[in-house]
mmCIF file of C-alpha atoms in Angstrom:
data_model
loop_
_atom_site.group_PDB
_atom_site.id
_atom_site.type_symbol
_atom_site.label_atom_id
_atom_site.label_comp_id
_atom_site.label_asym_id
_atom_site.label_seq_id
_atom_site.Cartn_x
_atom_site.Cartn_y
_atom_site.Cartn_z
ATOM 1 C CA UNK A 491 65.348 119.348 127.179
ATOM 2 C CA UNK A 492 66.943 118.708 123.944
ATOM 3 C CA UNK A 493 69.149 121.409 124.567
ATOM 4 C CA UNK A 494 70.489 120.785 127.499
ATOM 5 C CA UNK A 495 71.260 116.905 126.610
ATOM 6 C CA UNK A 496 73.348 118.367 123.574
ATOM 7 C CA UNK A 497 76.166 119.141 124.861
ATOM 8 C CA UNK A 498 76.373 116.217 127.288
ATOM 9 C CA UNK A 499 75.821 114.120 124.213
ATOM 10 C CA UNK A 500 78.511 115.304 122.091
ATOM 11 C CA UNK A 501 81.165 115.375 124.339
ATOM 12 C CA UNK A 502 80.170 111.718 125.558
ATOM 13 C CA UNK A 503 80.807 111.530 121.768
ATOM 14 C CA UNK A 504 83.964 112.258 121.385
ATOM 15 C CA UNK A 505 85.247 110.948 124.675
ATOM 16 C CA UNK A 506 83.952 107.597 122.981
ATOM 17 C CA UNK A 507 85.862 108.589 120.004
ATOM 18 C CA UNK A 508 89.056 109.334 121.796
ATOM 19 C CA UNK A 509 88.464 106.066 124.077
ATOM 20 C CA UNK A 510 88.053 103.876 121.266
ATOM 21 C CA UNK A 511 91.381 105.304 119.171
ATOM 22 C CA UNK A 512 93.151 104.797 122.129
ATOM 23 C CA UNK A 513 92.489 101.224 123.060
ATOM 24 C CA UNK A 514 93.506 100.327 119.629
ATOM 25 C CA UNK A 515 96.922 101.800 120.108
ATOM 26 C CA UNK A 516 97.140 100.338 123.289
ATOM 27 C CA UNK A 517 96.523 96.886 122.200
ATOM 28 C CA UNK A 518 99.543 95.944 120.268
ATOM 29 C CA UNK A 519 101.794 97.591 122.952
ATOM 30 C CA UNK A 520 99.858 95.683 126.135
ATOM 31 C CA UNK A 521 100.417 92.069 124.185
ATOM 32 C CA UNK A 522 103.857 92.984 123.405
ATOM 33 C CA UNK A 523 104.248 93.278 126.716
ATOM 34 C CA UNK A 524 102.501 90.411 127.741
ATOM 35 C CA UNK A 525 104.549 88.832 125.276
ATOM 36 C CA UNK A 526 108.159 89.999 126.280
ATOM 37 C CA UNK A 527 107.288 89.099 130.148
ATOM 38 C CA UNK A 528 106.309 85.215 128.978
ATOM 39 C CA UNK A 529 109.849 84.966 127.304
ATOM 40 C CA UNK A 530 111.460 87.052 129.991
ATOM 41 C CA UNK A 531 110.431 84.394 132.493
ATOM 42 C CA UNK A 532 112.206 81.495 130.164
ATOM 43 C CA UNK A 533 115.697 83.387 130.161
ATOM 44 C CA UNK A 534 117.662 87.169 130.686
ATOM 45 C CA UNK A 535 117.426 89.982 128.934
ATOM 46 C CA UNK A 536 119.374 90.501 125.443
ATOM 47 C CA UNK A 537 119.866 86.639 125.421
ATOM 48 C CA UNK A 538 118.515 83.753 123.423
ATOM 49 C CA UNK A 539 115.831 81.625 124.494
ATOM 50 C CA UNK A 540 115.775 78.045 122.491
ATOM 51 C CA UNK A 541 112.342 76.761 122.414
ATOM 52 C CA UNK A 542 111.788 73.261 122.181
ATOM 53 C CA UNK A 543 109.577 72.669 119.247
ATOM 54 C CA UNK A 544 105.602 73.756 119.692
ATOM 55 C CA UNK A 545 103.175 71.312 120.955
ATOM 56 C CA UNK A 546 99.245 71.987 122.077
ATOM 57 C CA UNK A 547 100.819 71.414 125.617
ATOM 58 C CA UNK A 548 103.657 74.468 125.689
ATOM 59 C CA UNK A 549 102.097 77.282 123.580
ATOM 60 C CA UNK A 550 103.521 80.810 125.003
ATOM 61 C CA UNK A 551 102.548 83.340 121.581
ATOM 62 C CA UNK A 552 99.121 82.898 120.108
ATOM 63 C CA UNK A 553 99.626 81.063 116.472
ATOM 64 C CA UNK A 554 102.504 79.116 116.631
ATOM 65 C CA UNK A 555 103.710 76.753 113.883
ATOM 66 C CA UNK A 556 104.857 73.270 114.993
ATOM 67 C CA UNK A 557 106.636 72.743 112.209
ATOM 68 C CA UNK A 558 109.278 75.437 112.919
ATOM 69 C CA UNK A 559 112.003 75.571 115.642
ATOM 70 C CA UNK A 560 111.625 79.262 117.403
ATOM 71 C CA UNK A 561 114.644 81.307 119.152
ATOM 72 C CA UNK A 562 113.529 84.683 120.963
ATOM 73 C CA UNK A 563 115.541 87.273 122.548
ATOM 74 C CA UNK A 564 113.771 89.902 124.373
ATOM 75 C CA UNK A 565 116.376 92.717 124.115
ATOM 76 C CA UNK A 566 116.464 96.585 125.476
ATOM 77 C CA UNK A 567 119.357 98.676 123.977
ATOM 78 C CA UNK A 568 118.367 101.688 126.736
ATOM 79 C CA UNK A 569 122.192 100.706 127.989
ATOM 80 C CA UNK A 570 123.725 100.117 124.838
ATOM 81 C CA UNK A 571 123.434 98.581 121.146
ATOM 82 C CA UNK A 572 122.710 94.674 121.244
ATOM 83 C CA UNK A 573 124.369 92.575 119.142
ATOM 84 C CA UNK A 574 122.606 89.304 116.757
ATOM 85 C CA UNK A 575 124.333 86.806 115.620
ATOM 86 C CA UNK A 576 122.653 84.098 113.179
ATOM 87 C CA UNK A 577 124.245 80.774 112.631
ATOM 88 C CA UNK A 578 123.079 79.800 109.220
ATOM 89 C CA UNK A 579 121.552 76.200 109.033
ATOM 90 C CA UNK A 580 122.777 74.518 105.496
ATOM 91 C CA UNK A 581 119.679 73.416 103.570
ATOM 92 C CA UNK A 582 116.853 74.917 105.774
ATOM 93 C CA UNK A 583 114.543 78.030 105.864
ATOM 94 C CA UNK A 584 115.782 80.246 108.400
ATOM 95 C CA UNK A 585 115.232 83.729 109.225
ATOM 96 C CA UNK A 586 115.601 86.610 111.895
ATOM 97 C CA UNK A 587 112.928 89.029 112.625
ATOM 98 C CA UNK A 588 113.102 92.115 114.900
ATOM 99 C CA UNK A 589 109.772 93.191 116.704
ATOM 100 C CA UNK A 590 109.936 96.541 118.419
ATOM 101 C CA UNK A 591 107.538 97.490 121.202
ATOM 102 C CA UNK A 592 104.858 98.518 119.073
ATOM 103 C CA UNK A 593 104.866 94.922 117.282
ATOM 104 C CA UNK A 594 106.152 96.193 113.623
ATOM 105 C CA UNK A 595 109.083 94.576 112.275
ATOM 106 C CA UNK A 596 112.271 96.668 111.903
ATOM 107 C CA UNK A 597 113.966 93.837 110.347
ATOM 108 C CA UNK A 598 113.826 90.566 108.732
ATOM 109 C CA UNK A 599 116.766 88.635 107.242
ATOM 110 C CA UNK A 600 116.445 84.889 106.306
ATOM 111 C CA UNK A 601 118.991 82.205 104.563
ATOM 112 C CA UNK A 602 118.015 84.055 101.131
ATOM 113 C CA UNK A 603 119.174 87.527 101.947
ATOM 114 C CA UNK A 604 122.149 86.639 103.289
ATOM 115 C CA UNK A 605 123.034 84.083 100.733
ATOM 116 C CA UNK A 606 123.576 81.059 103.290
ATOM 117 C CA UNK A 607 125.877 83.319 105.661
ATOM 118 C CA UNK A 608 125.464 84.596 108.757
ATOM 119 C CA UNK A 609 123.179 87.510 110.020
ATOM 120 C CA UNK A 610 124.936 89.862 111.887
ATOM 121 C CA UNK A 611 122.506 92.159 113.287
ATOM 122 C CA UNK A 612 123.181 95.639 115.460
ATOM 123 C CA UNK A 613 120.099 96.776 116.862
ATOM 124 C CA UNK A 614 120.502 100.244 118.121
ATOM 125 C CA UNK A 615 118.261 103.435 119.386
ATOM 126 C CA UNK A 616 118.536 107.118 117.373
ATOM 127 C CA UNK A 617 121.564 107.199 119.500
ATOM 128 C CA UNK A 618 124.216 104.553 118.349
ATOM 129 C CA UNK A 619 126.555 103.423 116.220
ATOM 130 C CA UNK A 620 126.675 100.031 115.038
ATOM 131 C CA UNK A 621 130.188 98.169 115.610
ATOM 132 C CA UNK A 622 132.455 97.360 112.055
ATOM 133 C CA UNK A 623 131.368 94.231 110.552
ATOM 134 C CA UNK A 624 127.326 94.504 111.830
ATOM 135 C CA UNK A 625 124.294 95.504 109.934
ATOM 136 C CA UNK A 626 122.668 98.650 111.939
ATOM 137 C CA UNK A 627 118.800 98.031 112.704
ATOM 138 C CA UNK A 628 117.612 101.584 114.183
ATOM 139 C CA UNK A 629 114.465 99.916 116.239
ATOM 140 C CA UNK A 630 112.397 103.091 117.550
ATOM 141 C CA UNK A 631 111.644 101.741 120.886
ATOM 142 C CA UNK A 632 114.347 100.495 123.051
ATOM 143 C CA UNK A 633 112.549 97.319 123.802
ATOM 144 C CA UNK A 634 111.446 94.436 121.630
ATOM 145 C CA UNK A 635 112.037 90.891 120.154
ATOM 146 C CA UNK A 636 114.424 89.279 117.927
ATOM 147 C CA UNK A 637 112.897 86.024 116.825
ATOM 148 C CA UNK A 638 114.698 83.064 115.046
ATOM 149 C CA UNK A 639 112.954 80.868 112.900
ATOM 150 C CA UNK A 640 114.051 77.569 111.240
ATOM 151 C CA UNK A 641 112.057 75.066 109.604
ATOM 152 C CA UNK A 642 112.417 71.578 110.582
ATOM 153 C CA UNK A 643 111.427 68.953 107.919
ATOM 154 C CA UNK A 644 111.500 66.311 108.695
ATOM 155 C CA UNK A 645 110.649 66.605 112.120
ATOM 156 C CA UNK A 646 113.653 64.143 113.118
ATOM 157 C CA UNK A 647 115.978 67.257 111.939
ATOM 158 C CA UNK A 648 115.425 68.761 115.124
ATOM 159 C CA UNK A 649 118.460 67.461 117.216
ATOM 160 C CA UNK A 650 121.288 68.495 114.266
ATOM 161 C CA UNK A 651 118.765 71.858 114.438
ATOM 162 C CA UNK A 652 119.104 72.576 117.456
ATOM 163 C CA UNK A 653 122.801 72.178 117.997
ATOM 164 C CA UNK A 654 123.307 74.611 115.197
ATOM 165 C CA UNK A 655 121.097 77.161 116.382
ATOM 166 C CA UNK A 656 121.994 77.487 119.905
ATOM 167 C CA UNK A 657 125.494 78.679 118.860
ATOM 168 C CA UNK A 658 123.462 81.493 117.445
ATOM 169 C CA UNK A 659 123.680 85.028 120.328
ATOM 170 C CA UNK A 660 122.141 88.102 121.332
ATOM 171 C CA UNK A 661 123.971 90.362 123.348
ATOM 172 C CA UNK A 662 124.507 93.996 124.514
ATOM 173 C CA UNK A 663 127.855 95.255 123.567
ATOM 174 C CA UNK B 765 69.444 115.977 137.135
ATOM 175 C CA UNK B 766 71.756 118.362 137.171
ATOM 176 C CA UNK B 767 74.078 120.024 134.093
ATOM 177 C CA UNK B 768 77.373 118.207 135.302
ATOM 178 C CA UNK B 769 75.044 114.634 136.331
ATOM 179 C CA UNK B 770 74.587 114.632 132.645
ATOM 180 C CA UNK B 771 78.310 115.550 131.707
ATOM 181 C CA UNK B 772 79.475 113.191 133.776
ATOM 182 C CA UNK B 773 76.820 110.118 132.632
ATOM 183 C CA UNK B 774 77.299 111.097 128.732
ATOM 184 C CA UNK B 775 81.272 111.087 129.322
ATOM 185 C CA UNK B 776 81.392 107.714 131.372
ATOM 186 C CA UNK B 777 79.216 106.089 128.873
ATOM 187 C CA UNK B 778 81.679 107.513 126.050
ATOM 188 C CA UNK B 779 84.494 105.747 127.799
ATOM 189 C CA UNK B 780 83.121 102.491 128.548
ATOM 190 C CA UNK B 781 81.333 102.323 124.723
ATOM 191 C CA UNK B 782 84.455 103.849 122.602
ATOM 192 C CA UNK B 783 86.692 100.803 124.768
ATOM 193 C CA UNK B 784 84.109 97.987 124.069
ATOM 194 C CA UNK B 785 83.127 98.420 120.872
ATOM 195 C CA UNK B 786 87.094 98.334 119.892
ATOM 196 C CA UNK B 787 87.697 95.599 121.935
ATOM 197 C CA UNK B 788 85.013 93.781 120.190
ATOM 198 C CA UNK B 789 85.870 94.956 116.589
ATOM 199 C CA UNK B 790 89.816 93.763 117.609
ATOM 200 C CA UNK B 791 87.967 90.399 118.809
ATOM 201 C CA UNK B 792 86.047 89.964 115.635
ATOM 202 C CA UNK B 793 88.767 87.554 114.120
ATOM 203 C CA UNK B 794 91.848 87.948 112.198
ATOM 204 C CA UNK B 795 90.155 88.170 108.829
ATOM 205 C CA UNK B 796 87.646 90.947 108.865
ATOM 206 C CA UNK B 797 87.911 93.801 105.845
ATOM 207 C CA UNK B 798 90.843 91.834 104.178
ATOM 208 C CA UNK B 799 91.357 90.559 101.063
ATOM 209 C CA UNK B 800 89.206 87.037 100.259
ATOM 210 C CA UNK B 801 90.648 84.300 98.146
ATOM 211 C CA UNK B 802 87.666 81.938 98.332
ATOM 212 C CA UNK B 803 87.225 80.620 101.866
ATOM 213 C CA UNK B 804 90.761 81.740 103.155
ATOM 214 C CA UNK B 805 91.674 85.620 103.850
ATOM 215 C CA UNK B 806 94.594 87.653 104.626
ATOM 216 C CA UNK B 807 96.470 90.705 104.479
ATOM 217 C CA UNK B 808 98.815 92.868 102.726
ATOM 218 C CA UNK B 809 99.845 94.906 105.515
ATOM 219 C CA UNK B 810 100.826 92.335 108.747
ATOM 220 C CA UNK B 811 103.469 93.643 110.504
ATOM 221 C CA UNK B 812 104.543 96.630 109.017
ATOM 222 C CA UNK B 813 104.273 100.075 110.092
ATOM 223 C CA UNK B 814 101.970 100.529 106.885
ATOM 224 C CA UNK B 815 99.128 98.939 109.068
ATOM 225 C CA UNK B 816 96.250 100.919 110.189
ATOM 226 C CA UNK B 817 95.788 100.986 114.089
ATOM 227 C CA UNK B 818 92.653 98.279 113.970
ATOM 228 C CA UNK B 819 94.548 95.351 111.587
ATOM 229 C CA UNK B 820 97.426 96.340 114.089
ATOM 230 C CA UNK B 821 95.928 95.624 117.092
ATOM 231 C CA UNK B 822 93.830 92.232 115.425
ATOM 232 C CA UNK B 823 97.501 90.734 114.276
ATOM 233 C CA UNK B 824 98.692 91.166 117.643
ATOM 234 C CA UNK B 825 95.584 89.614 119.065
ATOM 235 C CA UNK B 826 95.545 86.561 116.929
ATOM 236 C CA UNK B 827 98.766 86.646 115.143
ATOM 237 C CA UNK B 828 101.795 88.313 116.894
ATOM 238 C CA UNK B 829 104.983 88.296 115.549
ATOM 239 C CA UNK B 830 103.267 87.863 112.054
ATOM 240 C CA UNK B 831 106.093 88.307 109.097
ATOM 241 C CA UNK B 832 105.342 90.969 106.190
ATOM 242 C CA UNK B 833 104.264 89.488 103.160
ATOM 243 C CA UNK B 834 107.658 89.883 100.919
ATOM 244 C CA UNK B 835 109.137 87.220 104.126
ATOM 245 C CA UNK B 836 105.669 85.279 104.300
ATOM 246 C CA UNK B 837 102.063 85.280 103.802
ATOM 247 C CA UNK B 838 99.171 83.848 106.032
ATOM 248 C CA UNK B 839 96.035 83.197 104.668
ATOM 249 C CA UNK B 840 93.428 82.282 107.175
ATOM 250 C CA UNK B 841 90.028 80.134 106.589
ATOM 251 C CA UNK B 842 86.900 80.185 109.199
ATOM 252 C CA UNK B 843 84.609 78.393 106.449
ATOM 253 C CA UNK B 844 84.674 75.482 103.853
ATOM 254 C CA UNK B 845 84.532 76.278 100.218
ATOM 255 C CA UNK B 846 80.685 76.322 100.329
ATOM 256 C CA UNK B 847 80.694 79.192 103.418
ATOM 257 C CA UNK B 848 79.564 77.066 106.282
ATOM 258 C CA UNK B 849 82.298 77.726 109.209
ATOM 259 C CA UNK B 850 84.580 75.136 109.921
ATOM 260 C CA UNK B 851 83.121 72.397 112.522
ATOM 261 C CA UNK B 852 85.488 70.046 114.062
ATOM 262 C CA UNK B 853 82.962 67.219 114.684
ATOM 263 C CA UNK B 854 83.150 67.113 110.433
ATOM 264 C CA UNK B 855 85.153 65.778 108.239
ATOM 265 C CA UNK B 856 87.377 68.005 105.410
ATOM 266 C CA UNK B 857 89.081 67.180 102.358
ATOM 267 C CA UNK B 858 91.327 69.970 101.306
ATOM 268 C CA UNK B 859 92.749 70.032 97.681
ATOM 269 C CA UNK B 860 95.410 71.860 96.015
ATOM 270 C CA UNK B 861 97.949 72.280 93.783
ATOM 271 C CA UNK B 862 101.538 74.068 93.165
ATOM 272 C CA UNK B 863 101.806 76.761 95.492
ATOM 273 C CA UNK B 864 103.441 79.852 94.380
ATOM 274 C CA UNK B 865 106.036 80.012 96.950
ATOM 275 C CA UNK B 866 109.406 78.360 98.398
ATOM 276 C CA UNK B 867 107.448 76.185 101.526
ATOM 277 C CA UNK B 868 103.912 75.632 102.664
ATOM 278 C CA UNK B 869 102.401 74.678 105.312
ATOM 279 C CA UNK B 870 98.652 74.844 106.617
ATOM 280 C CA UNK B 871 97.955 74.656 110.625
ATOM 281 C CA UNK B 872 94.502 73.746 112.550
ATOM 282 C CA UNK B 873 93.650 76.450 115.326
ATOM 283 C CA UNK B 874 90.973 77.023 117.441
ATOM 284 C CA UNK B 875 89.810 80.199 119.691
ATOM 285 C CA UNK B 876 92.809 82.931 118.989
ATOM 286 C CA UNK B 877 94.684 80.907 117.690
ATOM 287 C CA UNK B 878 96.076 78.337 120.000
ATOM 288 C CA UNK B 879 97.035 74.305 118.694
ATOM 289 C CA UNK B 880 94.034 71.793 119.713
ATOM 290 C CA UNK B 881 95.099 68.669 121.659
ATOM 291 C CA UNK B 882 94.615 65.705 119.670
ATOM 292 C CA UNK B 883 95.649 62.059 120.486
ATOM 293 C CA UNK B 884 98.022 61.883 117.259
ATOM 294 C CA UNK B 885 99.988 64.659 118.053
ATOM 295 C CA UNK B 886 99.949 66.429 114.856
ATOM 296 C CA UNK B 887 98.554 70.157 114.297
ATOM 297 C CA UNK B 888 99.538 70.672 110.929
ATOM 298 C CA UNK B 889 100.056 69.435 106.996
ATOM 299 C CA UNK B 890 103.546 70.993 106.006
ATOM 300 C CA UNK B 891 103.963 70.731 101.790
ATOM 301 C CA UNK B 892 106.431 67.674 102.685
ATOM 302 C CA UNK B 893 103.767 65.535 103.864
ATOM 303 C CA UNK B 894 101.740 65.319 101.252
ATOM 304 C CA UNK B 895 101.903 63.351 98.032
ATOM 305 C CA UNK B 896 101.764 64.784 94.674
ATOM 306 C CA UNK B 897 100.336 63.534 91.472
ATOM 307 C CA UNK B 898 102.532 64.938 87.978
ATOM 308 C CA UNK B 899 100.044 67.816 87.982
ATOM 309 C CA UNK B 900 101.388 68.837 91.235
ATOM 310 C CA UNK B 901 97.685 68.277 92.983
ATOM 311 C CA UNK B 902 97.411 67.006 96.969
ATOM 312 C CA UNK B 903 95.252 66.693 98.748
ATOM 313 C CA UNK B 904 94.974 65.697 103.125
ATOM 314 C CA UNK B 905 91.902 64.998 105.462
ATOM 315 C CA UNK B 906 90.912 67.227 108.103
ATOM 316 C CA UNK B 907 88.667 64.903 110.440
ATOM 317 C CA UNK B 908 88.133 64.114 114.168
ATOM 318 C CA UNK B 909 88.722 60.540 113.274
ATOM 319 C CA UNK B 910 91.876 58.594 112.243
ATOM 320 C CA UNK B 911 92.003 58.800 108.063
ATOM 321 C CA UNK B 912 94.331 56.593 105.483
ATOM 322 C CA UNK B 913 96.639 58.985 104.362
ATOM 323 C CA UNK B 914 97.701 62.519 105.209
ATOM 324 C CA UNK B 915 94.967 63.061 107.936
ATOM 325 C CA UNK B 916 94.894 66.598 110.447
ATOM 326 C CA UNK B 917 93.320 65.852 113.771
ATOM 327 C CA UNK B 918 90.533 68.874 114.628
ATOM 328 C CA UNK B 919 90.406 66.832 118.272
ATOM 329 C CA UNK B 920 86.186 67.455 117.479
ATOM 330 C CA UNK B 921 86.417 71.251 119.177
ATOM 331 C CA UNK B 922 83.355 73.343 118.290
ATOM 332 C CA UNK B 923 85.004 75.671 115.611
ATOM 333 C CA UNK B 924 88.362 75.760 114.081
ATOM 334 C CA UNK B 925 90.036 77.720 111.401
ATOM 335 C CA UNK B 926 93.062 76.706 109.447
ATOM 336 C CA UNK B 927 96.133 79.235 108.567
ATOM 337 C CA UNK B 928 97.927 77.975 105.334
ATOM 338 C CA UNK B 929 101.598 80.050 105.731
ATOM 339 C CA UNK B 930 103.268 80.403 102.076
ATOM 340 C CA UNK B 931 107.083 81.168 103.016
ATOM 341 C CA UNK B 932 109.051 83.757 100.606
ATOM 342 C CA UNK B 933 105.571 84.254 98.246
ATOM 343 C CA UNK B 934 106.181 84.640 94.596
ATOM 344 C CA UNK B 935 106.067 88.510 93.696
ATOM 345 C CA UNK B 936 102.686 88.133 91.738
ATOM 346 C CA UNK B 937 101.075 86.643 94.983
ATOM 347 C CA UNK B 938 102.558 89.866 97.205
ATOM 348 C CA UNK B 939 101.380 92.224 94.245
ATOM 349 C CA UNK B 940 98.327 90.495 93.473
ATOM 350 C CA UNK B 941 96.737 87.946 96.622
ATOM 351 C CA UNK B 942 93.403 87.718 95.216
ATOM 352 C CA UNK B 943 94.974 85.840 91.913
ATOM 353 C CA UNK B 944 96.801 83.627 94.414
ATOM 354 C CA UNK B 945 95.606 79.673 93.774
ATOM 355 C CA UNK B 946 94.361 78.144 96.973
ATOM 356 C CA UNK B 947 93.577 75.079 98.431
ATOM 357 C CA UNK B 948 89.507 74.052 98.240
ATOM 358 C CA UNK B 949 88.012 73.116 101.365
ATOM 359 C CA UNK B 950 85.374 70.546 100.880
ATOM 360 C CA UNK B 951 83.111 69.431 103.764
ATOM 361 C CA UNK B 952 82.143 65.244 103.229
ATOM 362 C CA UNK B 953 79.753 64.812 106.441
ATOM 363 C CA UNK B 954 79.534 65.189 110.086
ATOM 364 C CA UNK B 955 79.466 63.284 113.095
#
């Protein structure tokens, strides 16, 4: 009897193994996703999306902060490299982050990296060249998120804030 | 029953147990086998590729789009300073001092992660609204009800947790988040 369970019981084994490995790896990509459709729906591709800032009423990403003002572009260089531009806000945190599909960050580059100035971000595949005058970001999926983050203290910063950041772009070139 | 009955029990079983008992170790909270700082936790590995497949998949469940630590640090806390977890029909005080970074804040969650509706409107203590004696201390009140001074709203949910974000982290806190200097969280009484 024991026998003849064995084998049965071993390879249920490792099927539960291989099952278990692979919903873990699947997780991160399936919320990206999730994710990426959510901010899809609030704007195009390879554009930015200015959120107003988070309430208990208008949560889209699990763990928000209210006390920061959030930008996202969900952007796919399949077609070409896409371009991130980063108006600086005088006196506040700031910072750009680049997600890829897999929910690791490529990139991150806030007020203190860049001194003040502008980020000027190319995010490109194993393919591309980054245009003169742009930092190259090799992301190793060609979908993900650029995210824009800006701390607004006080909270009545938000209309000078806001007007800043929305001449910030993402674009494919 | 026959050989392949068995096969094809043992290998069904595999599939359904191997998915459930990761979805339910990925469900079991942000915090689990990190590094402990008295009631708050967190991680040295959010967000970057150095992250094993399991703290992967539990930062995108509870914390996507989390920031590596050299950027910022999240430190998460499911239990008052005396290990009972966090009830939001009590009332908090939470104490600290200088924190070893360039901007603080600390945010009231409940479930995954998600901002509780509360009549005040207010979901979190940022560094700038609190007041500091010359020692640097502050302190705020985390209660259901309305409280003199800084005061965060836990809108009396069952269980909360509270996610204190340190923005660009000093280098010994990166190196070193054990060492780091946290806030106390000090249960007074419940409703």
């Amino acid at each position: 009897m024991m026998r003849r369970c064995l084998f049965p019981i071993v390879a249920g084994g490792l099927v539960a193994l291989g099952a278990y490995q692979a919903t873990l790896l699947a997780t991160p990509y399936a919320l990206m996703q999730a994710a990426l459709k959510k901010i899809g729906n609030r704007g195009p591709e390879n554009q930015f999306a200015f959120s107003s800032m988070t309430t208990a009423a208008n949560q889209t990403i699990v763990r928000p902060s209210p006390d920061l003002a959030y930008a996202a572009c969900a952007f796919d260089v399949s077609k070409g490299p896409v371009l991130v531009d980063v108006q600086p806000v005088p006196d506040h945190y700031w910072s750009v982050s680049i997600f890829d599909a897999r929910t690791d960050v490529a990139a991150v580059r806030s007020d203190r990296d860049t001194k003040g100035k502008a980020a000027r971000l190319a995010l490109v595949n194993a393919g591309q060249t980054a245009p003169a005058g742009y930092e190259p970001v090799r992301v190793g999926y060609d979908r993900g998120l650029v995210l824009i983050r800006i701390l607004v203290a006080p909270a009545s910063t938000f209309p000078t804030i806001d007007a800043i950041r929305r001449k910030s772009t993402c674009k494919q070139l | 029953m026959k050989t392949w009955h068995r096969f094809a029990a043992c290998i069904a079983l595999g599939l359904v147990g191997g998915a459930a008992f990761a979805v339910h170790q990925v469900r079991g909270g942000l915090s689990d086998g990190m590094v402990e700082i008295g009631p708050w936790e967190t991680g040295k590995s959010f967000g970057t590729v150095d992250a094993n497949a399991l703290t992967r998949a539990k930062v995108a469940l509870s914390g996507l789009l989390a920031l590596p630590a050299k950027e910022a640090m999240y430190f998460t806390a499911t239990r008052d300073s005396d290990g009972r977890k966090l009830n939001g029909r009590c009332t908090y005080v939470v104490r600290g001092g200088k924190l070893d970074g360039r901007w603080w804040s600390i945010t009231l969650y409940e479930g995954e992660g998600w901002l509780v509706k509360n009549a005040a409107n207010r979901w979190s203590i940022p560094a700038s609204a609190v007041a500091t004696d010359t020692q640097g201390r502050w302190s705020f009140t985390v209660s259901p009800n309305a409280q003199s001074g800084s005061w965060l709203p836990t809108g009396s949910v069952d269980a909360f947790d509270l996610t204190l974000r340190l923005y660009h982290p000093a280098a010994d806190i990166i190196k070193n988040p054990e060492k780091a200097q946290l806030p106390i969280i000090d249960r007074k009484g419940c409703a």
